[in-house]
Tab-separated table of C-alpha atoms and ligand atoms in Angstrom:
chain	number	residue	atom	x	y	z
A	1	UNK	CA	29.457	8.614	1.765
A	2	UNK	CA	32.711	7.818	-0.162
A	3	UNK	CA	32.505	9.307	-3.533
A	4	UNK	CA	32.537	7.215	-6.435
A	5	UNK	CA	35.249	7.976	-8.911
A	6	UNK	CA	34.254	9.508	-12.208
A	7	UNK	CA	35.536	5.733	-13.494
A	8	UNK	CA	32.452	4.302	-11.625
A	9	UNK	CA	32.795	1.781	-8.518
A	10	UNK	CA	32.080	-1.538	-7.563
A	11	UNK	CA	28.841	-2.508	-7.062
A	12	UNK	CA	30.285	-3.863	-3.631
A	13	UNK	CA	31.844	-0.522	-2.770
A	14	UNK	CA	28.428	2.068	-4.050
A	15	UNK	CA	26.235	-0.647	-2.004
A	16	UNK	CA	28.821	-0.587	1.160
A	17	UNK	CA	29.109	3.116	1.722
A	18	UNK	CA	25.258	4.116	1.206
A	19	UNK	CA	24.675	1.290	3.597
A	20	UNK	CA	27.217	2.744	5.651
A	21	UNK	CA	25.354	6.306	5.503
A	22	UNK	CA	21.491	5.375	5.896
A	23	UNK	CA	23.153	3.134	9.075
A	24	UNK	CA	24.651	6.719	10.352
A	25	UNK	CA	21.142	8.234	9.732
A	26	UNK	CA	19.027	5.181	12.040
A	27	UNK	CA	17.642	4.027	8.932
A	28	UNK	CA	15.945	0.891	9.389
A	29	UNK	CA	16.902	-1.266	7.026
A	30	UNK	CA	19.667	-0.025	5.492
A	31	UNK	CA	21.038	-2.819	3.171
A	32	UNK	CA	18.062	-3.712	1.879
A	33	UNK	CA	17.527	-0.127	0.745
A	34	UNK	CA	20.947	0.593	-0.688
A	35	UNK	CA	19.917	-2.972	-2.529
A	36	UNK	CA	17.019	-2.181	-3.931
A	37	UNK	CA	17.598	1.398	-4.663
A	38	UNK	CA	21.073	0.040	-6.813
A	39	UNK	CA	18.760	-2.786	-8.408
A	40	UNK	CA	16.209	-0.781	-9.391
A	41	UNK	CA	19.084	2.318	-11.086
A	42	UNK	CA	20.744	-0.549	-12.993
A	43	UNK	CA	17.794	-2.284	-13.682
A	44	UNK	CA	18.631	-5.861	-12.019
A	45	UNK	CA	17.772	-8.044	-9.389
A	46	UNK	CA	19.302	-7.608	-6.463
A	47	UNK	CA	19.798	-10.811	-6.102
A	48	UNK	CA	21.669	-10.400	-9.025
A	49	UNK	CA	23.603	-7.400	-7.883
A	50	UNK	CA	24.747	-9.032	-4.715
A	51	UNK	CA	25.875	-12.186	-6.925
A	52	UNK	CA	28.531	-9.716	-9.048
A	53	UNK	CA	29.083	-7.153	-6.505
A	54	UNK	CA	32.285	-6.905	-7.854
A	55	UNK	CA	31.251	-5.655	-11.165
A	56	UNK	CA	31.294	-2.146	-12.013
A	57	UNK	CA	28.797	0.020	-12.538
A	58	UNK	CA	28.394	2.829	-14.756
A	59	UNK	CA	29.509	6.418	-14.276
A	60	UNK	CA	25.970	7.608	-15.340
A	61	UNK	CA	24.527	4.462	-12.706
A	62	UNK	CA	27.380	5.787	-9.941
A	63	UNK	CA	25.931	9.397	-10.378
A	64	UNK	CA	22.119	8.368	-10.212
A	65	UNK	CA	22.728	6.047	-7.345
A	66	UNK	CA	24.249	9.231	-5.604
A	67	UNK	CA	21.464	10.917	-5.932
A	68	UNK	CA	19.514	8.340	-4.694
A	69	UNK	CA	21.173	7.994	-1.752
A	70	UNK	CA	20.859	11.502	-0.926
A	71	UNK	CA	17.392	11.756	-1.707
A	72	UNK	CA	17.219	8.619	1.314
A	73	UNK	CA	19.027	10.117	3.680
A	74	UNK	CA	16.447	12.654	4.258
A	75	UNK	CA	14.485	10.177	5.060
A	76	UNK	CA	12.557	9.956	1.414
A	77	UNK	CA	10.894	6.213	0.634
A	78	UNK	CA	12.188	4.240	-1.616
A	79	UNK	CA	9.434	3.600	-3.033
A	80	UNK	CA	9.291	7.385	-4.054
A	81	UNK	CA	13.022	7.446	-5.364
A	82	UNK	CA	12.327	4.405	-7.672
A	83	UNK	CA	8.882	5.663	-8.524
A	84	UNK	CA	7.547	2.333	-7.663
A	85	UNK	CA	6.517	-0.434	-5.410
A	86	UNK	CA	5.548	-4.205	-5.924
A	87	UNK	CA	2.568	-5.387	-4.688
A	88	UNK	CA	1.092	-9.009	-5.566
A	89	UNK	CA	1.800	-9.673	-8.518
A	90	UNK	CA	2.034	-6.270	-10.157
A	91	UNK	CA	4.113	-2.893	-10.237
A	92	UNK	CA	2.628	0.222	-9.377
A	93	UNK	CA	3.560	3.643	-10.015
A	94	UNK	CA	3.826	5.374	-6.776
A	95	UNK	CA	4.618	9.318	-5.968
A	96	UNK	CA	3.714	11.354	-3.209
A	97	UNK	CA	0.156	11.154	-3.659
A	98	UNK	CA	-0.490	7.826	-2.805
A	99	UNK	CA	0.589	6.363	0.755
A	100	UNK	CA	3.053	3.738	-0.939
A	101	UNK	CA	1.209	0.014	-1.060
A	102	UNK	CA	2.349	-2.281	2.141
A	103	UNK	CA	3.131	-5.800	2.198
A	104	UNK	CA	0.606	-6.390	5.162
A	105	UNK	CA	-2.660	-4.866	2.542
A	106	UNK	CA	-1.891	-7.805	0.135
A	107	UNK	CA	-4.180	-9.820	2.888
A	108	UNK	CA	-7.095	-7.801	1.600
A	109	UNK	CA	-5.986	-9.076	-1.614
A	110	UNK	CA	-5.654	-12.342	-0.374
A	111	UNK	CA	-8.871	-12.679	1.687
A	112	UNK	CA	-10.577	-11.522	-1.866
A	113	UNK	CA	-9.678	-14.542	-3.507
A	114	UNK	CA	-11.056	-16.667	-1.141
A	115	UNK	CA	-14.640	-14.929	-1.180
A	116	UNK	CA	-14.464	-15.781	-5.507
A	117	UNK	CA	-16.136	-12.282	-5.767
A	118	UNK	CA	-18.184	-11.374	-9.133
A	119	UNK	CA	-18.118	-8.105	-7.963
A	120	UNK	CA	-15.849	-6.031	-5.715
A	121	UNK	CA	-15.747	-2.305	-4.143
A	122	UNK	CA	-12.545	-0.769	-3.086
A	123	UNK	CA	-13.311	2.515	-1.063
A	124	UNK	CA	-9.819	4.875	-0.959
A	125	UNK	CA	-8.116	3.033	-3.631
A	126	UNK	CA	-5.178	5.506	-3.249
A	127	UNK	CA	-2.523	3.692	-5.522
A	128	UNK	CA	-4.918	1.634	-7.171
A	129	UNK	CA	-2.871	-1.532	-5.602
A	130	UNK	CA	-6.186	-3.478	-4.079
A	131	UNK	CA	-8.375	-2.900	-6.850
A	132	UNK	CA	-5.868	-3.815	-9.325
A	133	UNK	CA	-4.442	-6.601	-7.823
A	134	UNK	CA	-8.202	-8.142	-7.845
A	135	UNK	CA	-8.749	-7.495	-11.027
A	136	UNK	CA	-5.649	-9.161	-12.414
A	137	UNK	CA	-6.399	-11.735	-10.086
A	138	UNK	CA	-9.813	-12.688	-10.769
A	139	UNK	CA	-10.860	-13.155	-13.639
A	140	UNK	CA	-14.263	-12.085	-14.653
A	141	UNK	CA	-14.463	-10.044	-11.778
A	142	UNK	CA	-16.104	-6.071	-11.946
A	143	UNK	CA	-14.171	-3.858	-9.590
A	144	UNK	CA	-14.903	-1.014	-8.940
A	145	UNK	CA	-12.758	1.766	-6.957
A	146	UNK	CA	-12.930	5.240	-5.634
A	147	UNK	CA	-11.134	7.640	-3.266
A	148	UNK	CA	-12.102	11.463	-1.871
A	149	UNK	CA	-8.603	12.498	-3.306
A	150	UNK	CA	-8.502	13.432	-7.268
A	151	UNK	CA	-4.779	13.376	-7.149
A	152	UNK	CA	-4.925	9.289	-5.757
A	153	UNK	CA	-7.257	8.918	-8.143
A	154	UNK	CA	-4.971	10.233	-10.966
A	155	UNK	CA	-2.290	8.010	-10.062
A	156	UNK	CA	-4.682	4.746	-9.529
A	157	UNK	CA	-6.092	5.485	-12.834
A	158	UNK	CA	-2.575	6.163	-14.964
A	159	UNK	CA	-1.970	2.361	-13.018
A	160	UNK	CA	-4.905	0.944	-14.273
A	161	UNK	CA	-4.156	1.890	-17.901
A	162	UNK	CA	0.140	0.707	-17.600
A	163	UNK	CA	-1.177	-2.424	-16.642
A	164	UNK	CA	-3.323	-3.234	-19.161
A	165	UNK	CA	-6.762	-3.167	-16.693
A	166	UNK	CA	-7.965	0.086	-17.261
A	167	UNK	CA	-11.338	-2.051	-18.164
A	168	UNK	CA	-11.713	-4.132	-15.535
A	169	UNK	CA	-11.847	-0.984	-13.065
A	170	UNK	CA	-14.336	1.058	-12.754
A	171	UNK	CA	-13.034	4.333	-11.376
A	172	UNK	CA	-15.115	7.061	-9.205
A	173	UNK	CA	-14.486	9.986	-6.965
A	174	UNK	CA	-15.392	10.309	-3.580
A	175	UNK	CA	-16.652	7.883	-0.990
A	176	UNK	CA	-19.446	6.136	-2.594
A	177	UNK	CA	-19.834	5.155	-6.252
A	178	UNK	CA	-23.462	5.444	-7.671
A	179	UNK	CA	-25.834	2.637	-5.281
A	180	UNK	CA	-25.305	-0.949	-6.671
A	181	UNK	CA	-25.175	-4.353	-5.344
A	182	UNK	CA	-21.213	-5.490	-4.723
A	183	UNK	CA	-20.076	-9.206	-3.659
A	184	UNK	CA	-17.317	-7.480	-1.358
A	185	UNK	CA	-16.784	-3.925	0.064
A	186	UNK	CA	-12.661	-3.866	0.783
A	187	UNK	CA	-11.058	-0.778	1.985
A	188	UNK	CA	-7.612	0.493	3.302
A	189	UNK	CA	-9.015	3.818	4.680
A	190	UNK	CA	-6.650	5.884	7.081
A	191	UNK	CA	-6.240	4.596	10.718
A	192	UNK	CA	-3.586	6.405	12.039
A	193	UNK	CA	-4.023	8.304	15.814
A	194	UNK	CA	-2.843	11.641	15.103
A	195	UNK	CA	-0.500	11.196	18.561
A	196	UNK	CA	0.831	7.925	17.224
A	197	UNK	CA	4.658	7.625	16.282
A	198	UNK	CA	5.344	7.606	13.104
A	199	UNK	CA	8.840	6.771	11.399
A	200	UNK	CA	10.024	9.896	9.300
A	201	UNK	CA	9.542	7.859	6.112
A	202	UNK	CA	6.302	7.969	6.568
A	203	UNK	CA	5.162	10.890	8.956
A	204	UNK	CA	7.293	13.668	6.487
A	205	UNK	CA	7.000	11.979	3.353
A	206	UNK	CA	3.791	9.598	2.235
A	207	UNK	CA	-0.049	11.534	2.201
A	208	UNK	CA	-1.282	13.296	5.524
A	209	UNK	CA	-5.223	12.095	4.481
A	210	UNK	CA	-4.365	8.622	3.641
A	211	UNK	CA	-3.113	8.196	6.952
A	212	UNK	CA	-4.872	10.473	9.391
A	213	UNK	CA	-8.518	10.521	9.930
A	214	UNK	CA	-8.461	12.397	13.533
A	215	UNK	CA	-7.608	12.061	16.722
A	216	UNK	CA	-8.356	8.333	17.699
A	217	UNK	CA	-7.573	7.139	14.235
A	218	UNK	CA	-10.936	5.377	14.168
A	219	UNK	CA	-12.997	8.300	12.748
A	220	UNK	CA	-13.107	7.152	8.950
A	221	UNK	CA	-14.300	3.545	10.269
A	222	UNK	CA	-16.945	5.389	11.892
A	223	UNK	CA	-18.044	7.691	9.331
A	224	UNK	CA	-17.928	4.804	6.225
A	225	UNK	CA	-19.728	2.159	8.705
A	226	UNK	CA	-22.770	4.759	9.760
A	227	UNK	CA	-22.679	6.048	6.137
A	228	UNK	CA	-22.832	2.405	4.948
A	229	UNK	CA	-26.819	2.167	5.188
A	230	UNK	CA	-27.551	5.291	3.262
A	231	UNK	CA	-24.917	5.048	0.936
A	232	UNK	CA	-28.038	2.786	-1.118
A	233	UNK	CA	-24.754	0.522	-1.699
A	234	UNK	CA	-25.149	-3.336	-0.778
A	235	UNK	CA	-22.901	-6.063	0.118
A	236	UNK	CA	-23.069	-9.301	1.927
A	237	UNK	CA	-19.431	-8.925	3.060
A	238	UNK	CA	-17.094	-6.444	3.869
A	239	UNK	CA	-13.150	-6.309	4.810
A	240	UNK	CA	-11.080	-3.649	6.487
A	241	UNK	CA	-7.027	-2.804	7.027
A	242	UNK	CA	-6.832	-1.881	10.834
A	243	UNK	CA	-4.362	-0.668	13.233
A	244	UNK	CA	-3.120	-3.056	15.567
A	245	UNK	CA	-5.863	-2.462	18.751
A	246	UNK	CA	-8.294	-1.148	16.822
A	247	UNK	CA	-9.520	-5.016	15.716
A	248	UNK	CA	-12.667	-5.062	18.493
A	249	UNK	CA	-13.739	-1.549	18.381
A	250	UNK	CA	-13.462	-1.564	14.089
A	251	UNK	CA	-15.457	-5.314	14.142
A	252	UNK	CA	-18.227	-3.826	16.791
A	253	UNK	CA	-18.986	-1.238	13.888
A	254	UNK	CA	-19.038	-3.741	11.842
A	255	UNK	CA	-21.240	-5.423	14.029
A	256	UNK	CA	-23.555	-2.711	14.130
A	257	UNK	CA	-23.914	-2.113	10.558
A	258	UNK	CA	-25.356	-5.774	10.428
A	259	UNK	CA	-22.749	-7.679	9.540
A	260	UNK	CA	-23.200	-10.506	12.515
A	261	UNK	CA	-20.524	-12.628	11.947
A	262	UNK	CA	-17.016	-10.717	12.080
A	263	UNK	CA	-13.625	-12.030	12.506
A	264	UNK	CA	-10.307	-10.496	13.348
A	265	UNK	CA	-7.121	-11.181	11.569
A	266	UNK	CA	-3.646	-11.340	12.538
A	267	UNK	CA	-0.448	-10.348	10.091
A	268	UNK	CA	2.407	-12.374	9.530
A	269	UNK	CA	3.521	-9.856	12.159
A	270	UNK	CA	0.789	-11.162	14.132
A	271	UNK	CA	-0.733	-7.773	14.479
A	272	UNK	CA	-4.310	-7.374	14.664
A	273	UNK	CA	-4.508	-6.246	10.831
A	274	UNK	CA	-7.828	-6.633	9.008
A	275	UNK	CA	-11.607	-6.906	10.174
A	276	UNK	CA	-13.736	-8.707	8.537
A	277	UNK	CA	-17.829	-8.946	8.496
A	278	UNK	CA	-20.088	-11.067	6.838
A	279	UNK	CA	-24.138	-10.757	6.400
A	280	UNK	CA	-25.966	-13.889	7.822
A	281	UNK	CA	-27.987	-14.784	5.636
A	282	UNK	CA	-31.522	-16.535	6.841
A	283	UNK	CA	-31.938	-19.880	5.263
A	284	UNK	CA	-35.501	-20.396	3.731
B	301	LIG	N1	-0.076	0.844	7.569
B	301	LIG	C1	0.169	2.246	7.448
B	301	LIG	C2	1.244	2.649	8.433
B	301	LIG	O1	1.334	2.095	9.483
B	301	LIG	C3	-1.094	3.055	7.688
B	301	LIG	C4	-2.028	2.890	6.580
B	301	LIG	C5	-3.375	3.455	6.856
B	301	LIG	O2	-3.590	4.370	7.659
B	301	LIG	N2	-4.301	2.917	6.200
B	301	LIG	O3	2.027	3.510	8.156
C-alpha cells in the first residue's frame, strides 16, 4: 500500500490504497472494510468520511490507519482491530474471546420481541450481544445468561456493565444456570462441521469452541436438547441459531424434547437460520 506522507493523506487516497491491498489479498469486502476501519480511527461515520474524502487526515490517524490495515491483511476482523461490533441497537466490546456478534443472530433478538418475554435464558452468551440486546430491549424483562467459557463470560460481563445493564443480566458459568422457570430459552451455540470451509477471518482468527462442537456440527444441539429435561430448567419456548441444513435435523430435537410445534426460519439470506419450538399447551 502507498505510504502516506508524514503530512497525512486524503481520506480519498488512505481509503483507495488499503482498498487496493485487502482487494490484492481476496478480501471480501474490501471497501467496506477500509471504510469502516478509517471511520472508526477518526471517529466518524463513514458516511461522513466518504462525503469529505478529500479532507485530510491526521498524521497520528494516517499512522493508526496503517496499522490497521496491516493488522487486515492477515486476515484479522475488523471487528477485532476496532475492538468492536454493532449489534441492534448497542456496541459491544469484542476481542478474541468472543466469536464477533453477526448480523443474521439479531433474528434471535428479533423473534424475542415478538414472544414479550418476562423472562429470558441465553445459553453461550459469548459477547453478551443476545442477552443484552433483550434486555435493553425489553423492558422489565429478567435475563439471564451463561456460557462454559470464563473468558466469554469476562467480556459479556465488562459489556453488561459499559452499557449501563449490568442489572438486568444475570450472569452464570457453564451450561445451565441454577433450575428456574424462563419465558424463552435462546441460544447461539456452535454449529460449525469441523470439515466445513471457513473464510480465514474466521477459521484463524474468532474462538475455536464458539464455533466447533465436533464433527457434524450438530453435537452441542444434541447435548443441550437431551440435557434440557434434567437440567430442572423450564420453558414453554425455545429458539436456536442454525447452520444452513441443519434446520430439520436441529427442529426434530426440538421435537423430541417436547416442544410439538417447531418452525424453521429463513435469513434475509434466505438461509435456513434459526429453529424454533414451542410447548403446546393443553387447553382446560
Ligand atoms: N455464523 C457463524 C459462522 O458462520 C457460526 C456461528 C456459530 O457456530 N454459532 O461463522
Amino acid at each position: 500500500m502507498a505510504s502516506a506522507g508524514a503530512g497525512g493523506a486524503s481520506a480519498r487516497d488512505a481509503l483507495s490504497a488499503a482498498t487496493d491491498a485487502f482487494s490484492a489479498v481476496g478480501i471480501d469486502t474490501p471497501r467496506i472494510d477500509a471504510e469502516v476501519l478509517l471511520a472508526g480511527i477518526t471517529g466518524r461515520s463513514a458516511a461522513d468520511l466518504v462525503a469529505n474524502r478529500e479532507e485530510q487526515i491526521s498524521p497520528a490517524e494516517s499512522r493508526s490507519f496503517s496499522e490497521a490495515v496491516r493488522r487486515r491483511l492477515r486476515r484479522e476482523p475488523v471487528a477485532y482491530i476496532l475492538g468492536s461490533k454493532g449489534f441492534r441497537h448497542i456496541d459491544l466490546a469484542v476481542d478474541g474471546r468472543v466469536l464477533i456478534p453477526r448480523p443474521e443472530t439479531e433474528m434471535l433478538v428479533e423473534f424475542a420481541l415478538l414472544e414479550e418475554p418476562g423472562s429470558v435464558l441465553e445459553l453461550g452468551t459469548g459477547s453478551g450481544a443476545v442477552a443484552l440486546a433483550v434486555a435493553s430491549e425489553i423492558p422489565g424483562c429478567e435475563v439471564t445468561a451463561g456460557d462454559v467459557s470464563t473468558d466469554a463470560l469476562e467480556v459479556a460481563r465488562s459489556n453488561a456493565v459499559r452499557l449501563g445493564l449490568a442489572d438486568r443480566v444475570c450472569f452464570f458459568h457453564g451450561t445451565w444456570p441454577t433450575p428456574g422457570t424462563f419465558d424463552l430459552i435462546v441460544a447461539n451455540l456452535p454449529y460449525v462441521a469441523l470439515g466445513d470451509d471457513l473464510p480465514p477471518d474466521v477459521r484463524d482468527w474468532e474462538p475455536p469452541g464458539a464455533l466447533f462442537p465436533g464433527e457434524t456440527g450438530l453435537e452441542c444441539f444434541e447435548e443441550v436438547i437431551a440435557a434440557l429435561p434434567g437440567s430442572g430448567v423450564e420453558a414453554p419456548v425455545i429458539a436456536l441459531e442454525v447452520g444452513h441444513g441443519q434446520g430439520e435435523q436441529v427442529a426434530a430435537l426440538v421435537r423430541g424434547a417436547g416442544f410439538g410445534e417447531t418452525g424453521i426460519h429463513p435469513d434475509l439470506a434466505g438461509l435456513e437460520r434459526m429453529v424454533t419450538g414451542r410447548r403446546q399447551t393443553t387447553s382446560p
